[in-house]
Coordinates of C-alpha atoms in Angstrom, one line a residue:
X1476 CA 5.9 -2.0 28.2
X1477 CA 8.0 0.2 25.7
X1478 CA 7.3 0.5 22.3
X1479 CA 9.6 -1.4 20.5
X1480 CA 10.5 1.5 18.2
X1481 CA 13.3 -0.4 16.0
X1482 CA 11.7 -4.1 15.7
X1483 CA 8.4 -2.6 14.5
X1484 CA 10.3 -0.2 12.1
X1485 CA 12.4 -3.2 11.0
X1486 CA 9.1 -4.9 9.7
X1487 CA 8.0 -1.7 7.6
X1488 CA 11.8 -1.7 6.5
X1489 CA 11.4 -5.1 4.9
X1490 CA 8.0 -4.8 3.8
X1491 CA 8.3 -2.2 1.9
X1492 CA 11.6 -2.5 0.5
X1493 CA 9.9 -6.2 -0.7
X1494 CA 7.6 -3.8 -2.3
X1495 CA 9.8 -1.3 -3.6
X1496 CA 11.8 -4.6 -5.7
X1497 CA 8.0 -5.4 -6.7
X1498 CA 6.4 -2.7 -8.0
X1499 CA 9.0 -0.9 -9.9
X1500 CA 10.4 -3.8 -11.9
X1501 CA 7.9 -7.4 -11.3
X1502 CA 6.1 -6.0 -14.6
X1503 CA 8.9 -5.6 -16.5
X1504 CA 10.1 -8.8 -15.1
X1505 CA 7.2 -10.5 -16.5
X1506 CA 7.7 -8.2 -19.5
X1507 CA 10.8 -10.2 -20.2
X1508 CA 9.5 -13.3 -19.6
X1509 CA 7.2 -13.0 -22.6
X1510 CA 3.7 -12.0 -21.0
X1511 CA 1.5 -9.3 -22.6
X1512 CA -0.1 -5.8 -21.1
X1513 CA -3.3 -7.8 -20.3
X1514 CA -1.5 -11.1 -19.0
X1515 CA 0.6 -8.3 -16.7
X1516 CA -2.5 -6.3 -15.6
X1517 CA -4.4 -9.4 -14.9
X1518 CA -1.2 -10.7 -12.4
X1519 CA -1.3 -7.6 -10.6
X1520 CA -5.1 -8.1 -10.4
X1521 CA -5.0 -11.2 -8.5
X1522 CA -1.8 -10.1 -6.2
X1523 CA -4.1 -6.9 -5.1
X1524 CA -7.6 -9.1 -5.4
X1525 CA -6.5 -11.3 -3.1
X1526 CA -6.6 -8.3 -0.6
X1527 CA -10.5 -8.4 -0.3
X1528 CA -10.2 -11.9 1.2
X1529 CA -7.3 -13.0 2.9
X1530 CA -7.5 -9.7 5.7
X1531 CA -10.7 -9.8 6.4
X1532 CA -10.3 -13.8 7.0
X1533 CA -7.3 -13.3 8.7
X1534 CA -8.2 -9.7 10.8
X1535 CA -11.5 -11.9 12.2
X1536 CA -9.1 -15.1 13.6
X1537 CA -6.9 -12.1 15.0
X1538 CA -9.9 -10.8 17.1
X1539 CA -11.4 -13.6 17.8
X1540 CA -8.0 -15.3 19.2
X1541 CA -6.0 -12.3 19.7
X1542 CA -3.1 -13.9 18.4
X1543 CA -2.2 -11.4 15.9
X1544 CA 1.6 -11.8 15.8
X1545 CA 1.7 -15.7 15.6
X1546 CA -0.6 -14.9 12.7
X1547 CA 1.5 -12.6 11.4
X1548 CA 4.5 -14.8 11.4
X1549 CA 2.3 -18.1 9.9
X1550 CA 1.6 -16.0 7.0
X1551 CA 5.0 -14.5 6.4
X1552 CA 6.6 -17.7 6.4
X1553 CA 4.1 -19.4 4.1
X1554 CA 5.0 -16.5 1.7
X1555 CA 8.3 -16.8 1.5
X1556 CA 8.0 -20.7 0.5
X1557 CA 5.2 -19.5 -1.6
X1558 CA 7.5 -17.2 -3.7
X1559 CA 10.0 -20.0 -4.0
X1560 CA 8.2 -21.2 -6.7
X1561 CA 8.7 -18.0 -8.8
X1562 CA 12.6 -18.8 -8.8
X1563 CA 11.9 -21.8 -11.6
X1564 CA 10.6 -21.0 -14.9
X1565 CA 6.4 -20.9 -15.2
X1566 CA 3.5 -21.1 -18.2
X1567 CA 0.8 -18.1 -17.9
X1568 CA -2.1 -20.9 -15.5
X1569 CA 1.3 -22.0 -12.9
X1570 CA 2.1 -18.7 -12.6
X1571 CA -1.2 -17.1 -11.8
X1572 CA -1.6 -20.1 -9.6
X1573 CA 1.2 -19.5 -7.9
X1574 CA 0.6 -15.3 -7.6
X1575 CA -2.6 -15.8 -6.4
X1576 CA -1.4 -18.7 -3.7
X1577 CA 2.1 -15.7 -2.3
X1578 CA -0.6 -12.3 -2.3
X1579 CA -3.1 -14.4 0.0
X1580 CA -0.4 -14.6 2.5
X1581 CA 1.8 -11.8 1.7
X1582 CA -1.6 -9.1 1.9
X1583 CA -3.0 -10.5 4.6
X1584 CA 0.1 -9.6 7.2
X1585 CA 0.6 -5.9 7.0
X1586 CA -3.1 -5.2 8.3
X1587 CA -2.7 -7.5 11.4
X1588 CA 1.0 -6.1 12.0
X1589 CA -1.1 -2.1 11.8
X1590 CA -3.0 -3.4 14.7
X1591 CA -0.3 -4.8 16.2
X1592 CA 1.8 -1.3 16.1
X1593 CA -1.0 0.7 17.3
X1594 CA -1.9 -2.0 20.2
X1595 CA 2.1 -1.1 21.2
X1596 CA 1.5 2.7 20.7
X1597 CA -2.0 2.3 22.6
X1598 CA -2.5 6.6 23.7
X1599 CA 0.7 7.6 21.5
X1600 CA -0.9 6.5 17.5
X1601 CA 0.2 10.0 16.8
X1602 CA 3.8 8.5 16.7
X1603 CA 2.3 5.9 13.8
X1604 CA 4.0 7.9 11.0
X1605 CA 7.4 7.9 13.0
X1606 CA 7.8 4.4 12.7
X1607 CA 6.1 3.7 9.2
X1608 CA 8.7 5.8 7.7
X1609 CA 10.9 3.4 7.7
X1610 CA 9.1 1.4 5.5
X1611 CA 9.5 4.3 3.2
X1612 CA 13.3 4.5 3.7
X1613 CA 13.2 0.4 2.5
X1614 CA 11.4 1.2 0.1
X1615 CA 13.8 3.8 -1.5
X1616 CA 16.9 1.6 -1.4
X1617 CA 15.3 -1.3 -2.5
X1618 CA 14.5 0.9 -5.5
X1619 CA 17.6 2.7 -5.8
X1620 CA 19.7 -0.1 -5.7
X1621 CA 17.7 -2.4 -7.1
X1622 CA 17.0 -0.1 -10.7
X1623 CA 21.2 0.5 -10.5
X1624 CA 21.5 -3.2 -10.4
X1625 CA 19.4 -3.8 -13.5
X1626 CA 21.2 -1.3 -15.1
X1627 CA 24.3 -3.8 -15.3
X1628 CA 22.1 -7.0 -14.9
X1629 CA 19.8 -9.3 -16.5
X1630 CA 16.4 -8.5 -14.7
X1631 CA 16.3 -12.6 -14.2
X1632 CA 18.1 -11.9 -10.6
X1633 CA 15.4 -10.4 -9.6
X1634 CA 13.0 -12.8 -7.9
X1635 CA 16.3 -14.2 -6.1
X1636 CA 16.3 -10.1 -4.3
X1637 CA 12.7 -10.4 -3.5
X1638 CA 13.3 -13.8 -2.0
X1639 CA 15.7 -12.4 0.5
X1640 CA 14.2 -9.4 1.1
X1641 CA 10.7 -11.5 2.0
X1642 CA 13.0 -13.7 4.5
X1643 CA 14.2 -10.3 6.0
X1644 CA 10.9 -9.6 6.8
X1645 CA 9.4 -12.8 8.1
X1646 CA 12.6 -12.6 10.2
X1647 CA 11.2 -9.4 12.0
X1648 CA 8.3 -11.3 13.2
X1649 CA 10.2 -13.8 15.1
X1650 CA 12.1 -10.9 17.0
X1651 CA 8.9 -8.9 17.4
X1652 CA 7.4 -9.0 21.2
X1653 CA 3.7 -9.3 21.4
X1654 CA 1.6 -6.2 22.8
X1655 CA 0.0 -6.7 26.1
X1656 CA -3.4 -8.5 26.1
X1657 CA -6.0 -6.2 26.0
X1658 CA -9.1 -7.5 27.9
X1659 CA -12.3 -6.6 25.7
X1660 CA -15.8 -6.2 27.7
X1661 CA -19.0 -6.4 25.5
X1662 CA -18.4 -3.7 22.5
X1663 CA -20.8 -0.8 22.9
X1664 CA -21.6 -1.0 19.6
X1665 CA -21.5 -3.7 16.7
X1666 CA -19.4 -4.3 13.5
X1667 CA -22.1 -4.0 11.5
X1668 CA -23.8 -0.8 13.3
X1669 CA -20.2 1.0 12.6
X1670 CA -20.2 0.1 9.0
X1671 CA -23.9 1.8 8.5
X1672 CA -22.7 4.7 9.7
X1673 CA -22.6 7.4 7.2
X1674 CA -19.1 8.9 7.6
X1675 CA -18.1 5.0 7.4
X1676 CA -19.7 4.6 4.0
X1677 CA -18.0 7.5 2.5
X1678 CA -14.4 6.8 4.2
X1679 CA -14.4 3.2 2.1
X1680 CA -15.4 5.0 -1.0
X1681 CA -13.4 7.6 -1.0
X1682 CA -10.3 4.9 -0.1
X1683 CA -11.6 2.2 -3.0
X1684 CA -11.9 5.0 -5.6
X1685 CA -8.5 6.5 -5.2
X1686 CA -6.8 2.9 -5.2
X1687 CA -8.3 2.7 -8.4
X1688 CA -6.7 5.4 -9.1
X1689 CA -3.0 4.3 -8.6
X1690 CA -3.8 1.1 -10.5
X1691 CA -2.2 2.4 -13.8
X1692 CA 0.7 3.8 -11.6
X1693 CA 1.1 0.7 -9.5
X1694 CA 1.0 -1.3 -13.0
X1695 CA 2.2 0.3 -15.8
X1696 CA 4.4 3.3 -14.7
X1697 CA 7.8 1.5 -15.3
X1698 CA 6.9 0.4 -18.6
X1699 CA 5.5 3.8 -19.3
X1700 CA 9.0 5.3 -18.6
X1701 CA 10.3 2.4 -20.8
X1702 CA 8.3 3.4 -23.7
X1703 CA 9.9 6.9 -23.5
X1704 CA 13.3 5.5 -23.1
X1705 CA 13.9 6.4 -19.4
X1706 CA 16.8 4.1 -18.5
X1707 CA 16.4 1.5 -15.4
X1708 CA 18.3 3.7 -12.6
X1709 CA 15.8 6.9 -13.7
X1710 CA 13.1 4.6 -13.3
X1711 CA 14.6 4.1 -10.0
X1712 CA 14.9 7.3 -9.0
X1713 CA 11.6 8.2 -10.1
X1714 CA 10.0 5.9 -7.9
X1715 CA 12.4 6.9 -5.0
X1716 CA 11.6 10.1 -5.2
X1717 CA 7.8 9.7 -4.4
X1718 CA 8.4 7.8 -1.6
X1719 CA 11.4 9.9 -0.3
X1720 CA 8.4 12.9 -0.4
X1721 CA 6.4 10.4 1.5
X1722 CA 9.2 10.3 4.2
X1723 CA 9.0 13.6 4.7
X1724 CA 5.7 14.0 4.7
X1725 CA 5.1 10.9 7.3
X1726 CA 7.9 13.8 9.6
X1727 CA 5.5 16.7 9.6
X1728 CA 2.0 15.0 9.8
X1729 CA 2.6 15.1 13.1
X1730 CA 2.8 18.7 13.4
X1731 CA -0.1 19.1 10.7
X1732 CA -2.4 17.2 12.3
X1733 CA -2.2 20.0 15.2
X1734 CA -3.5 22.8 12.7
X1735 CA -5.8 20.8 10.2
X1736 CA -7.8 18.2 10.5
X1737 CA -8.0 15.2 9.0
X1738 CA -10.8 15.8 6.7
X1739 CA -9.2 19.6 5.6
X1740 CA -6.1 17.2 4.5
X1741 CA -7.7 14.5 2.9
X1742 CA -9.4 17.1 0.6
X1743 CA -6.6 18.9 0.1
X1744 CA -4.6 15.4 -0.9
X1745 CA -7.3 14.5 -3.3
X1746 CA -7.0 17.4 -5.2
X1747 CA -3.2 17.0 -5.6
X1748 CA -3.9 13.4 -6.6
X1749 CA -5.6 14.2 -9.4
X1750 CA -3.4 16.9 -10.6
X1751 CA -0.9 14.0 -10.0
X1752 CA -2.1 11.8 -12.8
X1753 CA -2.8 14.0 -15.4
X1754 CA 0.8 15.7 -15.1
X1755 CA 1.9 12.1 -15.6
X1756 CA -0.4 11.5 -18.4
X1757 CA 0.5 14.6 -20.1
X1758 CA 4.0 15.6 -19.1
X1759 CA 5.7 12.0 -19.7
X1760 CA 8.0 14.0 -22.4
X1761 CA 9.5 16.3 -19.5
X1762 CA 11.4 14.9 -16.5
X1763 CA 10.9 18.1 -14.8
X1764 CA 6.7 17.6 -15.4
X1765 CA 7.5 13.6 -14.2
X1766 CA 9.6 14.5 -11.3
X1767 CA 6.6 17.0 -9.5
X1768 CA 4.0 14.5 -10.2
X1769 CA 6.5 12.1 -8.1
X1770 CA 6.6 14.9 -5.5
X1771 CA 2.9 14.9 -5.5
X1772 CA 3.1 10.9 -4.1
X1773 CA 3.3 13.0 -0.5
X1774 CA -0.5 13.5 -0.7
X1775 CA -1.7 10.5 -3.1
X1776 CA -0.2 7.9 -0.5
X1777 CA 1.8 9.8 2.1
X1778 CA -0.9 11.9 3.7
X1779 CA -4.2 9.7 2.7
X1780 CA -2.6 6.6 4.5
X1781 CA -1.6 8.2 7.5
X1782 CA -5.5 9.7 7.6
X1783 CA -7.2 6.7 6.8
X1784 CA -5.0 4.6 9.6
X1785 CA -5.9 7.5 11.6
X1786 CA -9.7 7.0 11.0
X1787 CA -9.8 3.8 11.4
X1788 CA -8.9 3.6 15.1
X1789 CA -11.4 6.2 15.5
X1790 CA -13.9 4.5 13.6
X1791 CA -13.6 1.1 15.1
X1792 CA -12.1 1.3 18.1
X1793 CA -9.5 -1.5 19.7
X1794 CA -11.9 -4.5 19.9
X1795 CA -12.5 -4.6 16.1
X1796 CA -9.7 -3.0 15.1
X1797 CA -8.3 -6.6 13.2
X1798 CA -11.2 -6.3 10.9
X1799 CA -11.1 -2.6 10.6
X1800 CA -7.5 -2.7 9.5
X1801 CA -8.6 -5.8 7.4
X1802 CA -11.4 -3.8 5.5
X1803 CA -9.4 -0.9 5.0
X1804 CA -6.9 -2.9 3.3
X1805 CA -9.4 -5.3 1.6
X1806 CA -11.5 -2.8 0.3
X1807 CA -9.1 0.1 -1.3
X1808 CA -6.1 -1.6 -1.9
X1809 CA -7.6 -4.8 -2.6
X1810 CA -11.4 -4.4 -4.7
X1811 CA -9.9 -1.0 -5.6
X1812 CA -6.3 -2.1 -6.7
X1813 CA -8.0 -4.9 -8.6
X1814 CA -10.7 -2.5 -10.5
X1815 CA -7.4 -0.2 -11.2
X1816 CA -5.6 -3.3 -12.7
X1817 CA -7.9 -5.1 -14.1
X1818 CA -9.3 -1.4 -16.1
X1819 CA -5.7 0.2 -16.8
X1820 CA -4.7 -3.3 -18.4
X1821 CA -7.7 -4.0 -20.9
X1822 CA -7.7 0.1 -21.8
X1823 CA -3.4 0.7 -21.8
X1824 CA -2.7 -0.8 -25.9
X1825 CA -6.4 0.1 -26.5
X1826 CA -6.9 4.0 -25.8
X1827 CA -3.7 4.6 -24.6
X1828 CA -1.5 5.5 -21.6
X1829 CA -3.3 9.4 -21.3
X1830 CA -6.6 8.2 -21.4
X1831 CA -6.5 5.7 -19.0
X1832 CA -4.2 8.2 -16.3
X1833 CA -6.8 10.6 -17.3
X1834 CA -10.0 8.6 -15.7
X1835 CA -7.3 8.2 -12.6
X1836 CA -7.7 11.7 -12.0
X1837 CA -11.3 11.8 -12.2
X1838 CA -11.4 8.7 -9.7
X1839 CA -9.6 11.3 -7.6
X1840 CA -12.1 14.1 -8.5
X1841 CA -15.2 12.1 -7.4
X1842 CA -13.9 11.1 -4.1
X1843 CA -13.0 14.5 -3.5
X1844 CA -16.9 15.0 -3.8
X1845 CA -17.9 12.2 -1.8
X1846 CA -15.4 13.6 0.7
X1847 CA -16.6 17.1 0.6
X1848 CA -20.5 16.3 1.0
X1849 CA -20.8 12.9 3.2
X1850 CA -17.2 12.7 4.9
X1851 CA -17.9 14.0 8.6
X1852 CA -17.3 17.8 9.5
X1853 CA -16.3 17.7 13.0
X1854 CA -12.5 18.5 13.6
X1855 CA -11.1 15.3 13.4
X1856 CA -7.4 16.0 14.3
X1857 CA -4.5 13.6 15.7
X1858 CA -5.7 10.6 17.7
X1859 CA -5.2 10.6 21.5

C-alpha cells in the first residue's frame, strides 16, 4: 500500500493549526471573559490532565481491537460537538465541565493517529518528521492569521475559528485509509516487563519533567507579551516563529539522525531548553532576546518529539505501540503539562513571571542529568 503522504499530513495540518488558535490566544480569550491567572491555569490543567487518561484508555481499545482509525474518528467527532458548547456564554463549574468533557476526546486522538502514521510508514518511520511538518505549517497560519485577525477583532470570534478548524480535522479522518492489518503472534516480552526497564524509566522522566517545563510557556506566554505591551500580530509572530524553527528542524533530522544519535541530541536539546526559558524570563524587554528564545523551540519541541516518537517504536515495538504512544502522551504532556499548569498558575501573581520560567529551566537541567546518567548509551540513530 502507499503511504498516504497528503491525507496523513492533512490531519497534522488541522491539528495543529486547532492548536496554534488555542494556545496563543484561548488564555487571553478567557482573559476577556473575566477569569483570573489561577482560574486560567487551572483550565489549562484539566485540558492537558485529561491526557493521563483518555490515551491510555483509548491506546488499550486500539490494541486490543485494532481499530485505531474508527477510534480516531469517534473521538474527533465527539470533540467537535463537545466544543460547541464553548460558542454560548459559561460560569467558571459549566465551563471546566465542559473543558474537561472536549480535552478527553480531543487528547486522546493524536496518539492513536501516531500509531496509525507509523503502521503506514511500517520500515520508512524515518520519514515521520516529513509528514508531521505539516502540522507545524498549520500551526503557523493559524497563528499568523489568527493574531492579525485579533488585531482588528474582538477576540469573541474566536471559538467560532477553532470550531471550524476542529471540523477540518475530524474531516481528515473520514478520508483517511486504514493501514493494513498487522497480524500480532504472542509478544516476546510484556507491557509491564518493558516499562521496568531502566532506559524506559528514565525516557518518561526525562519527557514528564520537560513538559513541566513548557507549562508557563504553554500558559502564560501570550499574556506575558501582553504585560509588556507586545501587540496581538507580534504575539503571533512570536509563536510562529518557534514553530516555523520547528519546520525546519523536523527537514534536517533526517539527515541528523545519520551522524548523532538520539541520545547525543536529546542532551544537546535539553540544554538549549533551559537556556530557552531563562532568556524568556530575563530578556522579555528585548525582542531580539525573545525572538532566539523562539528560535530555541527547534530543540525544546522540535528535536525532543521527533526522538521520543522515535524511541518509542523502539521501546515498544508494533504490538503495544497504542499504549506506548498513549503513555508517552499521557505521561509528559498530560501529568507533566498539568504539574506545569497547575505550578506556573498558583506561582505567576505570587513570585512572578522570572521565577517561575526560572524553575522551567531547571526542570530542563535535571532531566538533562537523568538523561546523561540512566538514559541508554548505545547508538540509538534513525529507526529502520
Amino acid at each position: 500500500m502507499p503511504i498516504p503522504y497528503f491525507r496523513l499530513s492533512g490531519y497534522y495540518f488541522f491539528y495543529f493549526a486547532t492548536l496554534g488558535a488555542f494556545l496563543p490566544y484561548w488564555n487571553l480569550y478567557l482573559k476577556h471573559c473575566g477569569f483570573n491567572a489561577m482560574q486560567i491555569g487551572e483550565f489549562s490543567a484539566l485540558i492537558v490532565g485529561t491526557r493521563i487518561i483518555s490515551p491510555n484508555l483509548v491506546g488499550y481499545i486500539a490494541d486490543r481491537t485494532g481499530k485505531n482509525l474508527p477510534i480516531i474518528r469517534m473521538t474527533s467527532l465527539y470533540t467537535v460537538l463537545i466544543f460547541a458548547y464553548f460558542l454560548f456564554p459559561q460560569n467558571y463549574v459549566e465551563l471546566a465541565l465542559i473543558t474537561a468533557g472536549f480535552g478527553l476526546f480531543w487528547n486522546a486522538s493524536l496518539p492513536q493517529f501516531e500509531a496509525v502514521t507509523l503502521f503506514h510508514l511500517k520500515n520508512q518511520t524515518q520519514r515521520y518528521s516529513q509528514i508531521r511538518l505539516w502540522g507545524s505549517v498549520g500551526f503557523v497560519i493559524a497563528v499568523l492569521g489568527i493574531g492579525r485577525l485579533l488585531d482588528n477583532q474582538p477576540i469573541t470570534r474566536l471559538p467560532i475559528i477553532i470550531a471550524i478548524l476542529l471540523v477540518g480535522s475530524w474531516i481528515t479522518t473520514l478520508i483517511t485509509p486504514e493501514a493494513k492489518p498487522i497480524k500480532h503472534k504472542i509478544a516476546a516480552i510484556g507491557l509491564m516487563n518493558i516499562l521496568k526497564k531502566p532506559e524506559v524509566l528514565a525516557f518518561f522522566a526525562v519527557n514528564v519533567l520537560l513538559q513541566i517545563s513548557h507549562g508557563p510557556y504553554y500558559v502564560f506566554y501570550s499574556i506575558y507579551l501582553a504585560d509588556y505591551h507586545y501587540s496581538s500580530t507580534l504575539t503571533g509572530f512570536l509563536w510562529a516563529l518557534g514553530v516555523c524553527a520547528e519546520i525546519v528542524l523536523f527537514i534536517a533530522m533526517q539527515r541528523l539522525l545519520k551522524y548523532f544519535s538520539l541520545r547525543t541530541l536529546l542532551l544537546l536539546s535539553l540544554l538549549l531548553s533551559a537556556i530557552r526559558w531563562l532568556m524568556i524570563a530575563w530578556c522579555a524587554n528585548s525582542l531580539i532576546g525573545l525572538v532566539i528564545a523562539q528560535l530555541l523551540h527547534a530543540a525544546s519541541f522540535g528535536s525532543t518529539h521527533v526522538i521520543a516518537i522515535s524511541l518509542v517504536h523502539k521501546y515498544f515495538g508494533e504490538q503495544h505501540q497504542g499504549k506506548g504512544q498513549a503513555l508517552y502522551s499521557s505521561l509528559s504532556f498530560g501529568l507533566g503539562g498539568m504539574i506545569g499548569s497547575l505550578y506556573s498558575g498558583h506561582y505567576w501573581n505570587v513570585l512572578g513571571p522570572q521565577f517561575v520560567y526560572s524553575i522551567a529551566a531547571l526542570c530542563c537541567v535535571i532531566a538533562f542529568v537523568v538523561t546523561y546518567l540512566w538514559l541508554e548509551r548505545e547508538n540509538n540513530r534513525a529507526l529502520s
